Amino acid sequence: MANRQIIEETSNKTVYKEGDRIVKEFKPSHPKSNVFNEAYIHACVEEAGVSVPHIISVAPSADGGWALAMEYVEGTTLQQMMDDAPDKKEEYIEKLVDIQTEVCTHKVPKLRNTRYKMEDVISGMTEIDATARYELLQRIHGMKRHTRLCHGDFVPSNVVIRGDGSYCILDWAHATSGNAGADAAITYMRFSLQDPELAELYLKTYCRKADMALQYVQSWLPIVAAAQLTKHVPGEKDLLEQWVSVAEYQ
């Protein structure tokens, strides 16, 4: 067996490189249905023509959980490129946005709709009160119905640039079919939680290149922030609650 090189460890999974494949090994507590659903989403996106790693297998792991194995894609993530050359951040943000807007031109109707997914998450939340939930649900109901492919976590670490300049996109577990503005709001939120200056650069670049109103992306922010609150990530609560509260006053 090839040596395992640990890439990431979280509360519910370990991601490692083993030979020419990447394996996501989930804890036994992680629902089997979620693992197969992630594989299904990934397969649907691949069939739509998006460049993603090929799935090799979905199989039981030694500790009673399940593991999703994919091909290893040789290249450098945009995050690594930004870390290595911070003076080129504008160039790399432009590239990130170019790829994101290209991905959103695809349509994968088999995927769950973004609006419905957000409705279900917010309806079942206990982190905010009934009034806040009502305001957010009303906001979702007022959004236009779109069917664009939305990655759901489009950040630089999920974009691999190969040696020939082509790209491959990782981690499709949260992908939906719906509003590109929601996808941009999630990316903006992820940047804001780490680097507010880079977040503003991203948002301005995205709106310019996608010809999308800044206000439209911002209108999704309280919704995606509420969804993020349910993950209970340390250090995020205060900023996310500020964004959620905006919905009550608009």
PDB file of C-alpha atoms in Angstrom:
ATOM      1  CA  MET A   1       0.000   0.000   0.000  1.00  0.00           C
ATOM      2  CA  ALA A   2       1.307   3.443  -0.930  1.00  0.00           C
ATOM      3  CA  ASN A   3       2.267   5.803   1.884  1.00  0.00           C
ATOM      4  CA  ARG A   4      -0.507   8.072   3.044  1.00  0.00           C
ATOM      5  CA  GLN A   5       0.146  11.813   3.087  1.00  0.00           C
ATOM      6  CA  ILE A   6      -2.399  13.609   5.269  1.00  0.00           C
ATOM      7  CA  ILE A   7      -3.743  16.763   3.591  1.00  0.00           C
ATOM      8  CA  GLU A   8      -6.552  17.780   5.938  1.00  0.00           C
ATOM      9  CA  GLU A   9      -8.231  16.542   9.109  1.00  0.00           C
ATOM     10  CA  THR A  10     -11.593  17.789  10.358  1.00  0.00           C
ATOM     11  CA  SER A  11     -14.125  16.599  12.908  1.00  0.00           C
ATOM     12  CA  ASN A  12     -15.836  14.334  10.395  1.00  0.00           C
ATOM     13  CA  LYS A  13     -13.192  13.334   7.857  1.00  0.00           C
ATOM     14  CA  THR A  14      -9.534  12.836   6.985  1.00  0.00           C
ATOM     15  CA  VAL A  15      -8.291  13.711   3.501  1.00  0.00           C
ATOM     16  CA  TYR A  16      -5.068  12.090   2.346  1.00  0.00           C
ATOM     17  CA  LYS A  17      -3.020  11.402  -0.782  1.00  0.00           C
ATOM     18  CA  GLU A  18      -2.257   7.771  -1.479  1.00  0.00           C
ATOM     19  CA  GLY A  19      -0.317   7.096  -4.659  1.00  0.00           C
ATOM     20  CA  ASP A  20      -2.139   8.673  -7.592  1.00  0.00           C
ATOM     21  CA  ARG A  21      -5.397   9.206  -5.756  1.00  0.00           C
ATOM     22  CA  ILE A  22      -6.940  11.484  -3.117  1.00  0.00           C
ATOM     23  CA  VAL A  23      -9.131   9.840  -0.494  1.00  0.00           C
ATOM     24  CA  LYS A  24     -11.764  11.470   1.714  1.00  0.00           C
ATOM     25  CA  GLU A  25     -12.246   9.055   4.599  1.00  0.00           C
ATOM     26  CA  PHE A  26     -15.296   9.934   6.668  1.00  0.00           C
ATOM     27  CA  LYS A  27     -15.875   9.075  10.318  1.00  0.00           C
ATOM     28  CA  PRO A  28     -18.437   6.300  11.026  1.00  0.00           C
ATOM     29  CA  SER A  29     -20.772   8.980  12.434  1.00  0.00           C
ATOM     30  CA  HIS A  30     -20.942  10.722   9.036  1.00  0.00           C
ATOM     31  CA  PRO A  31     -24.105   9.502   7.252  1.00  0.00           C
ATOM     32  CA  LYS A  32     -23.543   7.028   4.441  1.00  0.00           C
ATOM     33  CA  SER A  33     -26.189   8.864   2.411  1.00  0.00           C
ATOM     34  CA  ASN A  34     -24.126  12.086   2.562  1.00  0.00           C
ATOM     35  CA  VAL A  35     -21.071  10.326   1.143  1.00  0.00           C
ATOM     36  CA  PHE A  36     -23.038   8.846  -1.755  1.00  0.00           C
ATOM     37  CA  ASN A  37     -24.782  12.172  -2.322  1.00  0.00           C
ATOM     38  CA  GLU A  38     -21.416  13.922  -2.619  1.00  0.00           C
ATOM     39  CA  ALA A  39     -20.315  11.313  -5.163  1.00  0.00           C
ATOM     40  CA  TYR A  40     -23.584  11.803  -7.067  1.00  0.00           C
ATOM     41  CA  ILE A  41     -23.187  15.597  -7.182  1.00  0.00           C
ATOM     42  CA  HIS A  42     -19.585  15.219  -8.326  1.00  0.00           C
ATOM     43  CA  ALA A  43     -20.625  12.803 -11.104  1.00  0.00           C
ATOM     44  CA  CYS A  44     -23.408  15.141 -12.301  1.00  0.00           C
ATOM     45  CA  VAL A  45     -20.985  18.076 -12.490  1.00  0.00           C
ATOM     46  CA  GLU A  46     -18.435  15.970 -14.385  1.00  0.00           C
ATOM     47  CA  GLU A  47     -21.103  14.861 -16.867  1.00  0.00           C
ATOM     48  CA  ALA A  48     -21.964  18.530 -17.446  1.00  0.00           C
ATOM     49  CA  GLY A  49     -18.453  19.085 -18.795  1.00  0.00           C
ATOM     50  CA  VAL A  50     -16.816  20.836 -15.837  1.00  0.00           C
ATOM     51  CA  SER A  51     -13.177  19.924 -15.174  1.00  0.00           C
ATOM     52  CA  VAL A  52     -13.183  17.915 -11.933  1.00  0.00           C
ATOM     53  CA  PRO A  53     -11.127  14.970 -10.624  1.00  0.00           C
ATOM     54  CA  HIS A  54     -12.477  11.618 -11.783  1.00  0.00           C
ATOM     55  CA  ILE A  55     -14.112   9.518  -9.071  1.00  0.00           C
ATOM     56  CA  ILE A  56     -12.407   6.158  -8.579  1.00  0.00           C
ATOM     57  CA  SER A  57     -14.558   4.543  -5.911  1.00  0.00           C
ATOM     58  CA  VAL A  58     -16.938   4.863  -2.981  1.00  0.00           C
ATOM     59  CA  ALA A  59     -16.189   2.104  -0.497  1.00  0.00           C
ATOM     60  CA  PRO A  60     -16.330   1.174   3.197  1.00  0.00           C
ATOM     61  CA  SER A  61     -13.311   2.225   5.267  1.00  0.00           C
ATOM     62  CA  ALA A  62     -11.518   0.093   7.846  1.00  0.00           C
ATOM     63  CA  ASP A  63     -13.074   1.866  10.842  1.00  0.00           C
ATOM     64  CA  GLY A  64     -16.670   1.372   9.723  1.00  0.00           C
ATOM     65  CA  GLY A  65     -17.115   4.648   7.869  1.00  0.00           C
ATOM     66  CA  TRP A  66     -17.069   5.341   4.147  1.00  0.00           C
ATOM     67  CA  ALA A  67     -14.368   6.669   1.836  1.00  0.00           C
ATOM     68  CA  LEU A  68     -14.586   8.574  -1.445  1.00  0.00           C
ATOM     69  CA  ALA A  69     -11.519   8.143  -3.680  1.00  0.00           C
ATOM     70  CA  MET A  70     -10.681  10.439  -6.615  1.00  0.00           C
ATOM     71  CA  GLU A  71      -7.776  10.890  -8.969  1.00  0.00           C
ATOM     72  CA  TYR A  72      -4.959  13.137  -7.794  1.00  0.00           C
ATOM     73  CA  VAL A  73      -4.694  16.248  -9.964  1.00  0.00           C
ATOM     74  CA  GLU A  74      -1.157  17.497 -10.485  1.00  0.00           C
ATOM     75  CA  GLY A  75      -0.861  21.261 -10.186  1.00  0.00           C
ATOM     76  CA  THR A  76      -0.907  24.217  -7.810  1.00  0.00           C
ATOM     77  CA  THR A  77      -3.946  25.667  -6.093  1.00  0.00           C
ATOM     78  CA  LEU A  78      -4.735  29.329  -6.555  1.00  0.00           C
ATOM     79  CA  GLN A  79      -4.383  29.661  -2.792  1.00  0.00           C
ATOM     80  CA  GLN A  80      -0.798  28.407  -2.953  1.00  0.00           C
ATOM     81  CA  MET A  81      -0.087  30.796  -5.814  1.00  0.00           C
ATOM     82  CA  MET A  82      -1.492  33.728  -3.843  1.00  0.00           C
ATOM     83  CA  ASP A  83       0.505  32.768  -0.763  1.00  0.00           C
ATOM     84  CA  ASP A  84       3.718  32.485  -2.790  1.00  0.00           C
ATOM     85  CA  ALA A  85       3.230  35.762  -4.672  1.00  0.00           C
ATOM     86  CA  PRO A  86       1.064  38.176  -2.649  1.00  0.00           C
ATOM     87  CA  ASP A  87       2.025  41.000  -4.997  1.00  0.00           C
ATOM     88  CA  LYS A  88       0.002  39.227  -7.700  1.00  0.00           C
ATOM     89  CA  LYS A  89      -3.222  38.964  -5.702  1.00  0.00           C
ATOM     90  CA  GLU A  90      -5.183  41.110  -8.170  1.00  0.00           C
ATOM     91  CA  GLU A  91      -4.118  38.865 -11.057  1.00  0.00           C
ATOM     92  CA  TYR A  92      -5.102  35.731  -9.166  1.00  0.00           C
ATOM     93  CA  ILE A  93      -8.443  37.161  -8.034  1.00  0.00           C
ATOM     94  CA  GLU A  94      -9.161  37.986 -11.692  1.00  0.00           C
ATOM     95  CA  LYS A  95      -8.377  34.364 -12.588  1.00  0.00           C
ATOM     96  CA  LEU A  96     -10.548  33.046  -9.771  1.00  0.00           C
ATOM     97  CA  VAL A  97     -13.491  35.147 -10.946  1.00  0.00           C
ATOM     98  CA  ASP A  98     -12.967  34.175 -14.598  1.00  0.00           C
ATOM     99  CA  ILE A  99     -13.160  30.499 -13.652  1.00  0.00           C
ATOM    100  CA  GLN A 100     -16.130  30.994 -11.320  1.00  0.00           C
ATOM    101  CA  THR A 101     -18.174  32.857 -13.923  1.00  0.00           C
ATOM    102  CA  GLU A 102     -17.322  30.189 -16.503  1.00  0.00           C
ATOM    103  CA  VAL A 103     -18.482  27.436 -14.143  1.00  0.00           C
ATOM    104  CA  CYS A 104     -21.764  29.299 -13.600  1.00  0.00           C
ATOM    105  CA  THR A 105     -22.534  29.136 -17.331  1.00  0.00           C
ATOM    106  CA  HIS A 106     -23.163  25.399 -16.896  1.00  0.00           C
ATOM    107  CA  LYS A 107     -26.564  24.050 -15.976  1.00  0.00           C
ATOM    108  CA  VAL A 108     -27.000  20.838 -13.983  1.00  0.00           C
ATOM    109  CA  PRO A 109     -30.766  20.503 -13.381  1.00  0.00           C
ATOM    110  CA  LYS A 110     -30.313  17.218 -11.483  1.00  0.00           C
ATOM    111  CA  LEU A 111     -28.817  19.131  -8.554  1.00  0.00           C
ATOM    112  CA  ARG A 112     -30.868  20.549  -5.719  1.00  0.00           C
ATOM    113  CA  ASN A 113     -31.990  24.149  -6.166  1.00  0.00           C
ATOM    114  CA  THR A 114     -30.049  26.750  -4.160  1.00  0.00           C
ATOM    115  CA  ARG A 115     -33.187  28.492  -2.883  1.00  0.00           C
ATOM    116  CA  TYR A 116     -34.773  25.278  -1.603  1.00  0.00           C
ATOM    117  CA  LYS A 117     -31.571  24.198   0.119  1.00  0.00           C
ATOM    118  CA  MET A 118     -31.262  27.551   1.888  1.00  0.00           C
ATOM    119  CA  GLU A 119     -34.954  27.463   2.881  1.00  0.00           C
ATOM    120  CA  ASP A 120     -34.527  24.065   4.521  1.00  0.00           C
ATOM    121  CA  VAL A 121     -31.376  25.107   6.385  1.00  0.00           C
ATOM    122  CA  ILE A 122     -32.876  28.331   7.726  1.00  0.00           C
ATOM    123  CA  SER A 123     -36.260  26.807   8.583  1.00  0.00           C
ATOM    124  CA  GLY A 124     -34.536  24.304  10.853  1.00  0.00           C
ATOM    125  CA  MET A 125     -32.105  26.723  12.515  1.00  0.00           C
ATOM    126  CA  THR A 126     -31.985  27.181  16.272  1.00  0.00           C
ATOM    127  CA  GLU A 127     -29.123  29.700  16.191  1.00  0.00           C
ATOM    128  CA  ILE A 128     -31.475  32.620  15.382  1.00  0.00           C
ATOM    129  CA  ASP A 129     -34.977  33.465  16.583  1.00  0.00           C
ATOM    130  CA  ALA A 130     -38.273  33.059  14.728  1.00  0.00           C
ATOM    131  CA  THR A 131     -38.384  36.704  13.628  1.00  0.00           C
ATOM    132  CA  ALA A 132     -34.960  36.504  12.002  1.00  0.00           C
ATOM    133  CA  ARG A 133     -35.870  33.195  10.340  1.00  0.00           C
ATOM    134  CA  TYR A 134     -39.067  34.737   8.956  1.00  0.00           C
ATOM    135  CA  GLU A 135     -37.217  37.733   7.499  1.00  0.00           C
ATOM    136  CA  LEU A 136     -34.619  35.501   5.858  1.00  0.00           C
ATOM    137  CA  LEU A 137     -37.236  33.152   4.398  1.00  0.00           C
ATOM    138  CA  GLN A 138     -39.139  36.125   2.969  1.00  0.00           C
ATOM    139  CA  ARG A 139     -35.905  37.341   1.422  1.00  0.00           C
ATOM    140  CA  ILE A 140     -35.291  33.930  -0.187  1.00  0.00           C
ATOM    141  CA  HIS A 141     -38.862  33.801  -1.550  1.00  0.00           C
ATOM    142  CA  GLY A 142     -38.252  37.150  -3.258  1.00  0.00           C
ATOM    143  CA  MET A 143     -35.167  35.948  -5.133  1.00  0.00           C
ATOM    144  CA  LYS A 144     -35.455  35.146  -8.812  1.00  0.00           C
ATOM    145  CA  ARG A 145     -35.440  31.499  -9.835  1.00  0.00           C
ATOM    146  CA  HIS A 146     -32.220  30.681 -11.693  1.00  0.00           C
ATOM    147  CA  THR A 147     -30.625  27.387 -12.719  1.00  0.00           C
ATOM    148  CA  ARG A 148     -26.897  28.110 -12.904  1.00  0.00           C
ATOM    149  CA  LEU A 149     -24.316  25.733 -11.488  1.00  0.00           C
ATOM    150  CA  CYS A 150     -23.197  27.020  -8.082  1.00  0.00           C
ATOM    151  CA  HIS A 151     -20.167  25.438  -6.430  1.00  0.00           C
ATOM    152  CA  GLY A 152     -21.091  26.442  -2.888  1.00  0.00           C
ATOM    153  CA  ASP A 153     -17.514  26.872  -1.644  1.00  0.00           C
ATOM    154  CA  PHE A 154     -15.639  28.515  -4.509  1.00  0.00           C
ATOM    155  CA  VAL A 155     -12.402  29.554  -2.810  1.00  0.00           C
ATOM    156  CA  PRO A 156      -8.801  29.609  -4.116  1.00  0.00           C
ATOM    157  CA  SER A 157      -7.874  26.383  -2.308  1.00  0.00           C
ATOM    158  CA  ASN A 158     -10.473  24.510  -4.383  1.00  0.00           C
ATOM    159  CA  VAL A 159      -9.055  25.603  -7.760  1.00  0.00           C
ATOM    160  CA  VAL A 160      -6.034  23.696  -9.085  1.00  0.00           C
ATOM    161  CA  ILE A 161      -4.038  25.191 -11.955  1.00  0.00           C
ATOM    162  CA  ARG A 162      -2.188  22.576 -13.996  1.00  0.00           C
ATOM    163  CA  GLY A 163       1.201  23.110 -15.612  1.00  0.00           C
ATOM    164  CA  ASP A 164      -0.428  23.793 -18.988  1.00  0.00           C
ATOM    165  CA  GLY A 165      -2.605  26.562 -17.525  1.00  0.00           C
ATOM    166  CA  SER A 166      -5.846  24.566 -17.480  1.00  0.00           C
ATOM    167  CA  TYR A 167      -7.814  24.251 -14.273  1.00  0.00           C
ATOM    168  CA  CYS A 168      -9.559  21.594 -12.214  1.00  0.00           C
ATOM    169  CA  ILE A 169     -12.079  22.326  -9.459  1.00  0.00           C
ATOM    170  CA  LEU A 170     -12.247  20.362  -6.216  1.00  0.00           C
ATOM    171  CA  ASP A 171     -14.830  19.735  -3.474  1.00  0.00           C
ATOM    172  CA  TRP A 172     -18.338  19.724  -4.933  1.00  0.00           C
ATOM    173  CA  ALA A 173     -20.147  18.547  -1.780  1.00  0.00           C
ATOM    174  CA  HIS A 174     -22.153  21.794  -1.499  1.00  0.00           C
ATOM    175  CA  ALA A 175     -22.985  22.363  -5.174  1.00  0.00           C
ATOM    176  CA  THR A 176     -26.495  23.397  -6.188  1.00  0.00           C
ATOM    177  CA  SER A 177     -28.423  24.631  -9.201  1.00  0.00           C
ATOM    178  CA  GLY A 178     -29.559  28.210  -8.745  1.00  0.00           C
ATOM    179  CA  ASN A 179     -28.427  31.793  -8.317  1.00  0.00           C
ATOM    180  CA  ALA A 180     -24.891  32.826  -9.208  1.00  0.00           C
ATOM    181  CA  GLY A 181     -25.256  35.762  -6.824  1.00  0.00           C
ATOM    182  CA  ALA A 182     -25.580  33.317  -3.932  1.00  0.00           C
ATOM    183  CA  ASP A 183     -22.383  31.566  -4.996  1.00  0.00           C
ATOM    184  CA  ALA A 184     -20.554  34.896  -5.140  1.00  0.00           C
ATOM    185  CA  ALA A 185     -21.924  35.841  -1.708  1.00  0.00           C
ATOM    186  CA  ILE A 186     -20.531  32.621  -0.229  1.00  0.00           C
ATOM    187  CA  THR A 187     -17.095  33.298  -1.705  1.00  0.00           C
ATOM    188  CA  TYR A 188     -17.210  36.889  -0.454  1.00  0.00           C
ATOM    189  CA  MET A 189     -18.188  35.655   3.012  1.00  0.00           C
ATOM    190  CA  ARG A 190     -15.339  33.131   3.088  1.00  0.00           C
ATOM    191  CA  PHE A 191     -12.832  35.824   2.103  1.00  0.00           C
ATOM    192  CA  SER A 192     -14.271  38.284   4.640  1.00  0.00           C
ATOM    193  CA  LEU A 193     -13.798  35.844   7.506  1.00  0.00           C
ATOM    194  CA  GLN A 194     -10.081  35.646   6.686  1.00  0.00           C
ATOM    195  CA  ASP A 195      -9.053  38.817   4.836  1.00  0.00           C
ATOM    196  CA  PRO A 196     -11.593  41.671   4.538  1.00  0.00           C
ATOM    197  CA  GLU A 197      -9.405  43.633   2.116  1.00  0.00           C
ATOM    198  CA  LEU A 198      -9.173  40.675  -0.250  1.00  0.00           C
ATOM    199  CA  ALA A 199     -12.931  40.160   0.123  1.00  0.00           C
ATOM    200  CA  GLU A 200     -13.646  43.666  -1.171  1.00  0.00           C
ATOM    201  CA  LEU A 201     -11.255  43.166  -4.071  1.00  0.00           C
ATOM    202  CA  TYR A 202     -13.017  39.913  -4.940  1.00  0.00           C
ATOM    203  CA  LEU A 203     -16.501  41.437  -4.762  1.00  0.00           C
ATOM    204  CA  LYS A 204     -15.637  44.417  -6.979  1.00  0.00           C
ATOM    205  CA  THR A 205     -13.886  42.147  -9.477  1.00  0.00           C
ATOM    206  CA  TYR A 206     -16.749  39.653  -9.567  1.00  0.00           C
ATOM    207  CA  CYS A 207     -19.459  42.256 -10.060  1.00  0.00           C
ATOM    208  CA  ARG A 208     -17.475  43.935 -12.839  1.00  0.00           C
ATOM    209  CA  LYS A 209     -16.717  40.728 -14.722  1.00  0.00           C
ATOM    210  CA  ALA A 210     -20.116  39.110 -14.193  1.00  0.00           C
ATOM    211  CA  ASP A 211     -21.951  42.383 -14.904  1.00  0.00           C
ATOM    212  CA  MET A 212     -23.864  41.841 -11.665  1.00  0.00           C
ATOM    213  CA  ALA A 213     -25.052  44.561  -9.290  1.00  0.00           C
ATOM    214  CA  LEU A 214     -23.141  44.748  -6.042  1.00  0.00           C
ATOM    215  CA  GLN A 215     -26.445  45.067  -4.209  1.00  0.00           C
ATOM    216  CA  TYR A 216     -27.673  41.743  -5.623  1.00  0.00           C
ATOM    217  CA  VAL A 217     -24.712  39.834  -4.221  1.00  0.00           C
ATOM    218  CA  GLN A 218     -25.067  41.662  -0.910  1.00  0.00           C
ATOM    219  CA  SER A 219     -28.757  40.745  -0.741  1.00  0.00           C
ATOM    220  CA  TRP A 220     -27.704  37.090  -0.454  1.00  0.00           C
ATOM    221  CA  LEU A 221     -25.203  37.770   2.327  1.00  0.00           C
ATOM    222  CA  PRO A 222     -27.588  37.513   5.330  1.00  0.00           C
ATOM    223  CA  ILE A 223     -28.886  34.204   3.920  1.00  0.00           C
ATOM    224  CA  VAL A 224     -25.513  32.550   3.373  1.00  0.00           C
ATOM    225  CA  ALA A 225     -24.245  33.940   6.690  1.00  0.00           C
ATOM    226  CA  ALA A 226     -27.166  32.308   8.497  1.00  0.00           C
ATOM    227  CA  ALA A 227     -26.410  28.988   6.811  1.00  0.00           C
ATOM    228  CA  GLN A 228     -22.761  29.306   7.843  1.00  0.00           C
ATOM    229  CA  LEU A 229     -23.789  29.922  11.466  1.00  0.00           C
ATOM    230  CA  THR A 230     -25.121  26.361  11.676  1.00  0.00           C
ATOM    231  CA  LYS A 231     -21.552  25.036  11.219  1.00  0.00           C
ATOM    232  CA  HIS A 232     -20.422  26.621  14.512  1.00  0.00           C
ATOM    233  CA  VAL A 233     -16.903  27.450  13.357  1.00  0.00           C
ATOM    234  CA  PRO A 234     -14.896  29.073  16.186  1.00  0.00           C
ATOM    235  CA  GLY A 235     -14.319  32.804  15.723  1.00  0.00           C
ATOM    236  CA  GLU A 236     -17.009  33.341  13.063  1.00  0.00           C
ATOM    237  CA  LYS A 237     -20.139  33.909  15.167  1.00  0.00           C
ATOM    238  CA  ASP A 238     -19.964  37.677  15.768  1.00  0.00           C
ATOM    239  CA  LEU A 239     -19.418  38.700  12.141  1.00  0.00           C
ATOM    240  CA  LEU A 240     -21.992  36.237  10.811  1.00  0.00           C
ATOM    241  CA  GLU A 241     -24.625  37.475  13.268  1.00  0.00           C
ATOM    242  CA  GLN A 242     -23.964  41.055  12.153  1.00  0.00           C
ATOM    243  CA  TRP A 243     -24.689  40.077   8.558  1.00  0.00           C
ATOM    244  CA  VAL A 244     -27.787  38.103   9.507  1.00  0.00           C
ATOM    245  CA  SER A 245     -29.193  41.063  11.447  1.00  0.00           C
ATOM    246  CA  VAL A 246     -29.039  43.249   8.337  1.00  0.00           C
ATOM    247  CA  ALA A 247     -32.047  41.370   6.937  1.00  0.00           C
ATOM    248  CA  GLU A 248     -34.262  42.625   9.749  1.00  0.00           C
ATOM    249  CA  TYR A 249     -33.741  46.271   8.800  1.00  0.00           C
ATOM    250  CA  GLN A 250     -34.066  46.164   5.014  1.00  0.00           C
TER     251      GLN A 250
END
